[in-house]
JSON list of C-alpha atoms in Angstrom, two decimals:
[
{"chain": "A", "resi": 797, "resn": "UNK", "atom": "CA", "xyz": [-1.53, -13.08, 0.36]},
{"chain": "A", "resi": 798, "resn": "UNK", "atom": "CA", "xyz": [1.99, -13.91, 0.47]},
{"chain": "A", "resi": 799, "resn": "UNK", "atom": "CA", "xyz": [2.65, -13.00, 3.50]},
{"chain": "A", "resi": 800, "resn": "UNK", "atom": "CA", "xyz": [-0.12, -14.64, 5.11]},
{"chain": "A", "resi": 801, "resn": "UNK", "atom": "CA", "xyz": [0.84, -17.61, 3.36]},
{"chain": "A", "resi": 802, "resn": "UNK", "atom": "CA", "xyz": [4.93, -17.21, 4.37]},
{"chain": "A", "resi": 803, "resn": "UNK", "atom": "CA", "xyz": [3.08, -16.69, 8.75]},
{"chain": "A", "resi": 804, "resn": "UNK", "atom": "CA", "xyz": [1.17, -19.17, 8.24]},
{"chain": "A", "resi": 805, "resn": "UNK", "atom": "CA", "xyz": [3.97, -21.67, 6.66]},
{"chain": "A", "resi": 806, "resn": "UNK", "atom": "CA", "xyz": [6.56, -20.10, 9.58]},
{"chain": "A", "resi": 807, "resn": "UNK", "atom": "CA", "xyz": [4.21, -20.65, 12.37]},
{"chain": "A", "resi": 808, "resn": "UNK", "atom": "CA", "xyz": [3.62, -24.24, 11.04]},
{"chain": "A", "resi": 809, "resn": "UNK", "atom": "CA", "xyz": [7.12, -24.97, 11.11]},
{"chain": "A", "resi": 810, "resn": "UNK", "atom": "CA", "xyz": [7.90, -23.31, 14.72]},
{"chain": "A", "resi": 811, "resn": "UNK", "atom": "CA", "xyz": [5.15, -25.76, 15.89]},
{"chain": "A", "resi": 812, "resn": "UNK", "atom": "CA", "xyz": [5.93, -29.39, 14.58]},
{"chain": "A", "resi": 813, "resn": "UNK", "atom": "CA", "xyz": [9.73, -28.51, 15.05]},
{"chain": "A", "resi": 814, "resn": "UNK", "atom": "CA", "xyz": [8.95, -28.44, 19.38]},
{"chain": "A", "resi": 815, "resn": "UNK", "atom": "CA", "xyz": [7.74, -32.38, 18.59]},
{"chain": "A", "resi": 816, "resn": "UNK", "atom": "CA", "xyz": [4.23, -31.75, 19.12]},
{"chain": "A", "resi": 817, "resn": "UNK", "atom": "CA", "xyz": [1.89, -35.21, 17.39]},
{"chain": "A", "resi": 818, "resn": "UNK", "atom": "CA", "xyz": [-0.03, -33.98, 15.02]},
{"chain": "A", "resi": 819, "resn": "UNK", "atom": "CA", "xyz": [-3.40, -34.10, 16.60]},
{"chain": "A", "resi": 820, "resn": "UNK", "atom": "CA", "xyz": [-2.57, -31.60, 19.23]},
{"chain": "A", "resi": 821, "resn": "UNK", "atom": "CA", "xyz": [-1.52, -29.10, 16.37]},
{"chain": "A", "resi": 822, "resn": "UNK", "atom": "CA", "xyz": [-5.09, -26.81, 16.43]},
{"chain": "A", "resi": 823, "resn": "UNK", "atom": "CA", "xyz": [-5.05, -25.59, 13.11]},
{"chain": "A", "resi": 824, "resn": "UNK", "atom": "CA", "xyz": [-7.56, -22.75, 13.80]},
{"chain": "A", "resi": 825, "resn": "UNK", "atom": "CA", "xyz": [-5.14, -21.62, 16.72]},
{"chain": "A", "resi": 826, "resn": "UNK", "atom": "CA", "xyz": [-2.05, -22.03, 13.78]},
{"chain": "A", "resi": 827, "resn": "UNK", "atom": "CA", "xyz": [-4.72, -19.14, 11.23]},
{"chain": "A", "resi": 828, "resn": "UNK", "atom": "CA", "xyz": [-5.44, -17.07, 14.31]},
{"chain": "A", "resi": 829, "resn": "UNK", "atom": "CA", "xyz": [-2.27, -16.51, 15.31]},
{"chain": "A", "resi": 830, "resn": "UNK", "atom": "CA", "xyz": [-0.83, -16.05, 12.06]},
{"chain": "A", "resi": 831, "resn": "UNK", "atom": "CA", "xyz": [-3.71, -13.47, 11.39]},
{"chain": "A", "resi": 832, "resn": "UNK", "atom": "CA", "xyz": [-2.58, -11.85, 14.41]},
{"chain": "A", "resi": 833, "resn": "UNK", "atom": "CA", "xyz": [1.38, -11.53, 13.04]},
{"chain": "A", "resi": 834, "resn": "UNK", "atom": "CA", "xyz": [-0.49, -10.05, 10.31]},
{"chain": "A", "resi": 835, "resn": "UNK", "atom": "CA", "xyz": [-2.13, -7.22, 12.42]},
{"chain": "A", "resi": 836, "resn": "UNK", "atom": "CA", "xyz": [0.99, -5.58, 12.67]},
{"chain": "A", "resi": 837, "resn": "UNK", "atom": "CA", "xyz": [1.40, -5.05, 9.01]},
{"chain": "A", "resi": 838, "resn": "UNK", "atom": "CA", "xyz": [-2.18, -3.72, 8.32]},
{"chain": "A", "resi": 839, "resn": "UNK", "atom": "CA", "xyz": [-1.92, -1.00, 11.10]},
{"chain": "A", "resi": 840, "resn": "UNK", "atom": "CA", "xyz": [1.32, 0.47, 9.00]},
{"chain": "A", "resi": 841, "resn": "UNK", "atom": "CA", "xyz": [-1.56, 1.44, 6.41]},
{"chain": "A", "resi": 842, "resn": "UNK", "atom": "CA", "xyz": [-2.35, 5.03, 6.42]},
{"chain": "A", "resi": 843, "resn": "UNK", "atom": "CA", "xyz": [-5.82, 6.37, 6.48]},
{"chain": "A", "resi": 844, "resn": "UNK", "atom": "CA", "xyz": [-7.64, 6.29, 3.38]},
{"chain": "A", "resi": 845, "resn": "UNK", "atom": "CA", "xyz": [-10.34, 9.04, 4.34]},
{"chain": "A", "resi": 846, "resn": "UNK", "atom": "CA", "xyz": [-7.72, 11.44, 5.30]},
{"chain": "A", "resi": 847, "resn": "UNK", "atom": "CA", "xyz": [-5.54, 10.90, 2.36]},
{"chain": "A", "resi": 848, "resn": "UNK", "atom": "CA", "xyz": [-8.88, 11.52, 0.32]},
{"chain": "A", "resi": 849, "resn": "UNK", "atom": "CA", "xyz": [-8.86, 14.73, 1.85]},
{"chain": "A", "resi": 850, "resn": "UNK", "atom": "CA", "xyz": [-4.58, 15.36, 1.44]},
{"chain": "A", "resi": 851, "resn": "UNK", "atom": "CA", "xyz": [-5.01, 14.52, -1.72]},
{"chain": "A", "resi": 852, "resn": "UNK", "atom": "CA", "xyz": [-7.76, 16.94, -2.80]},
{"chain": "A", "resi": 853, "resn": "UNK", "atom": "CA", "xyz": [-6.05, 20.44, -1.18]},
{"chain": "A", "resi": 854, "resn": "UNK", "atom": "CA", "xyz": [-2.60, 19.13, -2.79]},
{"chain": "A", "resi": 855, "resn": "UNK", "atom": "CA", "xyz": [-2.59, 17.03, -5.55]},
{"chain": "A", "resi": 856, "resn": "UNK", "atom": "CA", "xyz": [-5.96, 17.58, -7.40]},
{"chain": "A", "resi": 857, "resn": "UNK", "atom": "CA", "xyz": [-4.78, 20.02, -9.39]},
{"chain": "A", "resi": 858, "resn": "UNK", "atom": "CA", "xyz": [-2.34, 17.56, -11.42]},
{"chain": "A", "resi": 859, "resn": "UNK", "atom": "CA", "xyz": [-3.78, 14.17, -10.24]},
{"chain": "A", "resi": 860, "resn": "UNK", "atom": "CA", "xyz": [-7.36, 14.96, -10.71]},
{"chain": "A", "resi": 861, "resn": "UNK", "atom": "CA", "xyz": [-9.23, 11.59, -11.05]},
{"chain": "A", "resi": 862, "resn": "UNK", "atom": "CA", "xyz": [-5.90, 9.56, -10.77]},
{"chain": "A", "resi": 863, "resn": "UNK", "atom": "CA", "xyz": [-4.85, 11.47, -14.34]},
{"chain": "A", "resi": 864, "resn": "UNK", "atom": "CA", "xyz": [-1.55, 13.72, -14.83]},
{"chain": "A", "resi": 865, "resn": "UNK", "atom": "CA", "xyz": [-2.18, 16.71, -16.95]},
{"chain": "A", "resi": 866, "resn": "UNK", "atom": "CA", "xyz": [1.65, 17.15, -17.32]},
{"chain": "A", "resi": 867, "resn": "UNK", "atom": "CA", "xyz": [2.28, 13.53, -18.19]},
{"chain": "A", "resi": 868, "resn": "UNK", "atom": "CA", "xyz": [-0.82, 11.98, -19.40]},
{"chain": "A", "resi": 869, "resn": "UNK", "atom": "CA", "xyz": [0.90, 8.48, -19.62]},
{"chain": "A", "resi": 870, "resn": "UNK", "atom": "CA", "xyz": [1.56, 8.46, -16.38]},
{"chain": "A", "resi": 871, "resn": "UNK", "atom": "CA", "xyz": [-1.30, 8.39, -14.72]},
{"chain": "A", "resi": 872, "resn": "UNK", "atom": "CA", "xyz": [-2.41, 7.11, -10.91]},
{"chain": "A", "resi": 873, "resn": "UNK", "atom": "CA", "xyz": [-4.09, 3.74, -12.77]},
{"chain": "A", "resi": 874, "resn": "UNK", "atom": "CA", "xyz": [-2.56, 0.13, -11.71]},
{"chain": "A", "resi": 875, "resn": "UNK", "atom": "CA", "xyz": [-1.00, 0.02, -15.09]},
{"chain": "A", "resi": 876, "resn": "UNK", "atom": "CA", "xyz": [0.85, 2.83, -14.88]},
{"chain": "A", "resi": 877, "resn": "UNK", "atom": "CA", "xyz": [1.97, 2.92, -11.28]},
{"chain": "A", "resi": 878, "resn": "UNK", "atom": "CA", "xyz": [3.11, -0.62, -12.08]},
{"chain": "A", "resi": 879, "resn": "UNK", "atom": "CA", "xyz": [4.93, 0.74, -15.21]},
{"chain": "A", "resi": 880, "resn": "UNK", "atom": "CA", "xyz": [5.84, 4.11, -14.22]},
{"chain": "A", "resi": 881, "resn": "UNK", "atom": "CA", "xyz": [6.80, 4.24, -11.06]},
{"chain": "A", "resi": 882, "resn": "UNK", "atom": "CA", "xyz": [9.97, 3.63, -9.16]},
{"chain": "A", "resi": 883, "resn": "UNK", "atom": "CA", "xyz": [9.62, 0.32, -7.15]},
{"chain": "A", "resi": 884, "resn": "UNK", "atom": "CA", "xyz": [6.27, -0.48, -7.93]},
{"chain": "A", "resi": 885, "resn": "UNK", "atom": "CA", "xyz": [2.85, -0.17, -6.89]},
{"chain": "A", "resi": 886, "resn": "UNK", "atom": "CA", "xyz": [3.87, -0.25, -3.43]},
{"chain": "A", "resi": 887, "resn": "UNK", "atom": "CA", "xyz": [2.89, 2.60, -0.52]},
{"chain": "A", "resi": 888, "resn": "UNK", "atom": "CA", "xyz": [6.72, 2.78, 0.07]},
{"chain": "A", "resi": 889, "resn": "UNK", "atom": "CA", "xyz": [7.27, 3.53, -4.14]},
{"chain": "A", "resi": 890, "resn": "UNK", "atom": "CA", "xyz": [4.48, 6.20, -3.65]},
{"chain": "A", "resi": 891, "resn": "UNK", "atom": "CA", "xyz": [5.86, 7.60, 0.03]},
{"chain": "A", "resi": 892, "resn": "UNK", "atom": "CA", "xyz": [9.14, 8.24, -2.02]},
{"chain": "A", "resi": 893, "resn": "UNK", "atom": "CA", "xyz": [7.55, 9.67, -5.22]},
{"chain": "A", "resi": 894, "resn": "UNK", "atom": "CA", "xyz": [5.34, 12.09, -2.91]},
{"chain": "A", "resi": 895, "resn": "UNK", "atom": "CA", "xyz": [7.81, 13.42, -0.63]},
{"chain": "A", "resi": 896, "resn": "UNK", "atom": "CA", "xyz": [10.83, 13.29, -3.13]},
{"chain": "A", "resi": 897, "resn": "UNK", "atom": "CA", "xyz": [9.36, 14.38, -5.91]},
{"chain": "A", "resi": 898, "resn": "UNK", "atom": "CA", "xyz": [10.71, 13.23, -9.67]},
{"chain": "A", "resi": 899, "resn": "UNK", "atom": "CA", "xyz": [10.63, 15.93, -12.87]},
{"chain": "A", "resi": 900, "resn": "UNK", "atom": "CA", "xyz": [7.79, 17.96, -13.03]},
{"chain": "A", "resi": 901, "resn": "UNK", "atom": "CA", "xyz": [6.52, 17.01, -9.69]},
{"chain": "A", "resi": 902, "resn": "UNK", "atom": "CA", "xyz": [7.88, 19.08, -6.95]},
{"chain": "A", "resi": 903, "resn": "UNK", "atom": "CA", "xyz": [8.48, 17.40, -3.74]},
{"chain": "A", "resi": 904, "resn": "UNK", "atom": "CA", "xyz": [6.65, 17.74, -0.45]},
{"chain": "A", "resi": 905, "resn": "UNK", "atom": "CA", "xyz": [8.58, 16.71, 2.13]},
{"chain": "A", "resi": 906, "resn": "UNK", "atom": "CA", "xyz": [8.77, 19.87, 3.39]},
{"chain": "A", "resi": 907, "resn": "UNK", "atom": "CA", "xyz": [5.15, 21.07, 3.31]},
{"chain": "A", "resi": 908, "resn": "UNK", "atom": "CA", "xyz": [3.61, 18.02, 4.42]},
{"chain": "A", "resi": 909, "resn": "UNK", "atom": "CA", "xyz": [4.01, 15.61, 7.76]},
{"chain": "A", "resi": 910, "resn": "UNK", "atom": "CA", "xyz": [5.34, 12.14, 7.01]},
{"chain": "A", "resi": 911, "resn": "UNK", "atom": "CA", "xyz": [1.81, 10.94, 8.44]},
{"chain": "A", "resi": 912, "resn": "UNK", "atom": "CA", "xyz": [0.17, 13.24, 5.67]},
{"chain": "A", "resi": 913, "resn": "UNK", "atom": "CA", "xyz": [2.79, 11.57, 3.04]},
{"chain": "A", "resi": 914, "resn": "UNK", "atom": "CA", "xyz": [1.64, 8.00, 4.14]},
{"chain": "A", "resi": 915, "resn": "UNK", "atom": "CA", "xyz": [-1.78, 8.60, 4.13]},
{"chain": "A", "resi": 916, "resn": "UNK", "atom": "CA", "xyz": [-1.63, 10.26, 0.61]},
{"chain": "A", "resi": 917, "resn": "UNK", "atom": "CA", "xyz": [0.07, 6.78, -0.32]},
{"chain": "A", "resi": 918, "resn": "UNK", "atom": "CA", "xyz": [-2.88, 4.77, 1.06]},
{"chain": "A", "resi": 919, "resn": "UNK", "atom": "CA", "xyz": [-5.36, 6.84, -0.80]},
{"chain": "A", "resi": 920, "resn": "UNK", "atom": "CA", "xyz": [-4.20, 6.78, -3.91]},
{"chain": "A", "resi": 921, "resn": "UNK", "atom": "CA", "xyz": [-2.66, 3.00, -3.65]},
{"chain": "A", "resi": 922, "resn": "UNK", "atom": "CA", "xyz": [-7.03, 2.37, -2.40]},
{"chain": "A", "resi": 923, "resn": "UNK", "atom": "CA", "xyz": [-8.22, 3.65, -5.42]},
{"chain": "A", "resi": 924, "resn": "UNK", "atom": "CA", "xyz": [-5.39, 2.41, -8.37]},
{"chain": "A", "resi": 925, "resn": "UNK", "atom": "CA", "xyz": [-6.18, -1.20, -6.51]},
{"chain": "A", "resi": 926, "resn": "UNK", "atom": "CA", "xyz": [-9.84, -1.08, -6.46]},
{"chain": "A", "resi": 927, "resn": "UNK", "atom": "CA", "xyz": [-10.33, 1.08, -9.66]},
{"chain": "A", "resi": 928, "resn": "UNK", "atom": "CA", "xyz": [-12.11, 3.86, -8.14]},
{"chain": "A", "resi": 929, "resn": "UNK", "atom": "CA", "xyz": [-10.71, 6.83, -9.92]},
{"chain": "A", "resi": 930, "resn": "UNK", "atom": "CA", "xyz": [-13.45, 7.37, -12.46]},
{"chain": "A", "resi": 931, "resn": "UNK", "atom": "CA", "xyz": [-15.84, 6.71, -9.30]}
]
């Protein structure tokens, strides 16, 4: 990803700018600590399996199978979150959409934790990105 590549390129950098000859520069030290800056990053994720869940008791009803009976263009698919949705496909975009609400969809901010929000996000971010709705 990007942002492995951008660590990776950083750490790189950091290292042959201290003067160090090449040969002492470990490159599979250089991946494993830019894997490690990347830790950081994954464990912002929310969980999936209790999004699934989130999602069922609260969003079901509209977003059955990533679909929106009020706005059937504007579905949960990659296509449409990329097209539809304010900032992207992005778990921030979704975070925003979720507690914020936009039109027809009311906002829940107020009935559900931030941590419920996120999680929500990862869900249906988990299945837009690996096609799973019609699963």
């Amino acid at each position: 990803t990007m942002k492995t590549i951008f660590a990776f390129a950083l750490l790189a950098t950091t290292v042959s700018g201290f003067g160090f000859p090449k040969a002492f520069i470990n490159k599979a030290a250089i991946a494993s600590t830019a894997a490690a800056i990347m830790i950081p990053a994954a464990a912002l994720a929310g969980d999936v399996g209790a999004g699934e869940q989130i999602f069922s008791a609260n969003c079901a009803a509209c977003h059955a199978g990533g679909q929106n009976v009020i706005m059937p263009e504007k579905t949960l698919q990659k296509d449409a979150l990329d097209q539809y949705l304010a900032g992207g496909r992005k778990e921030g975009a979704v975070v925003t959409q979720v507690t914020n609400g936009k039109n027809a969809m009311p906002a829940f901010g107020g009935r559900l934790s931030d941590e419920d929000i996120k999680n929500v996000a990862s869900y249906v971010l988990d299945q837009a990105e690996g096609d799973k709705w019609d699963e």
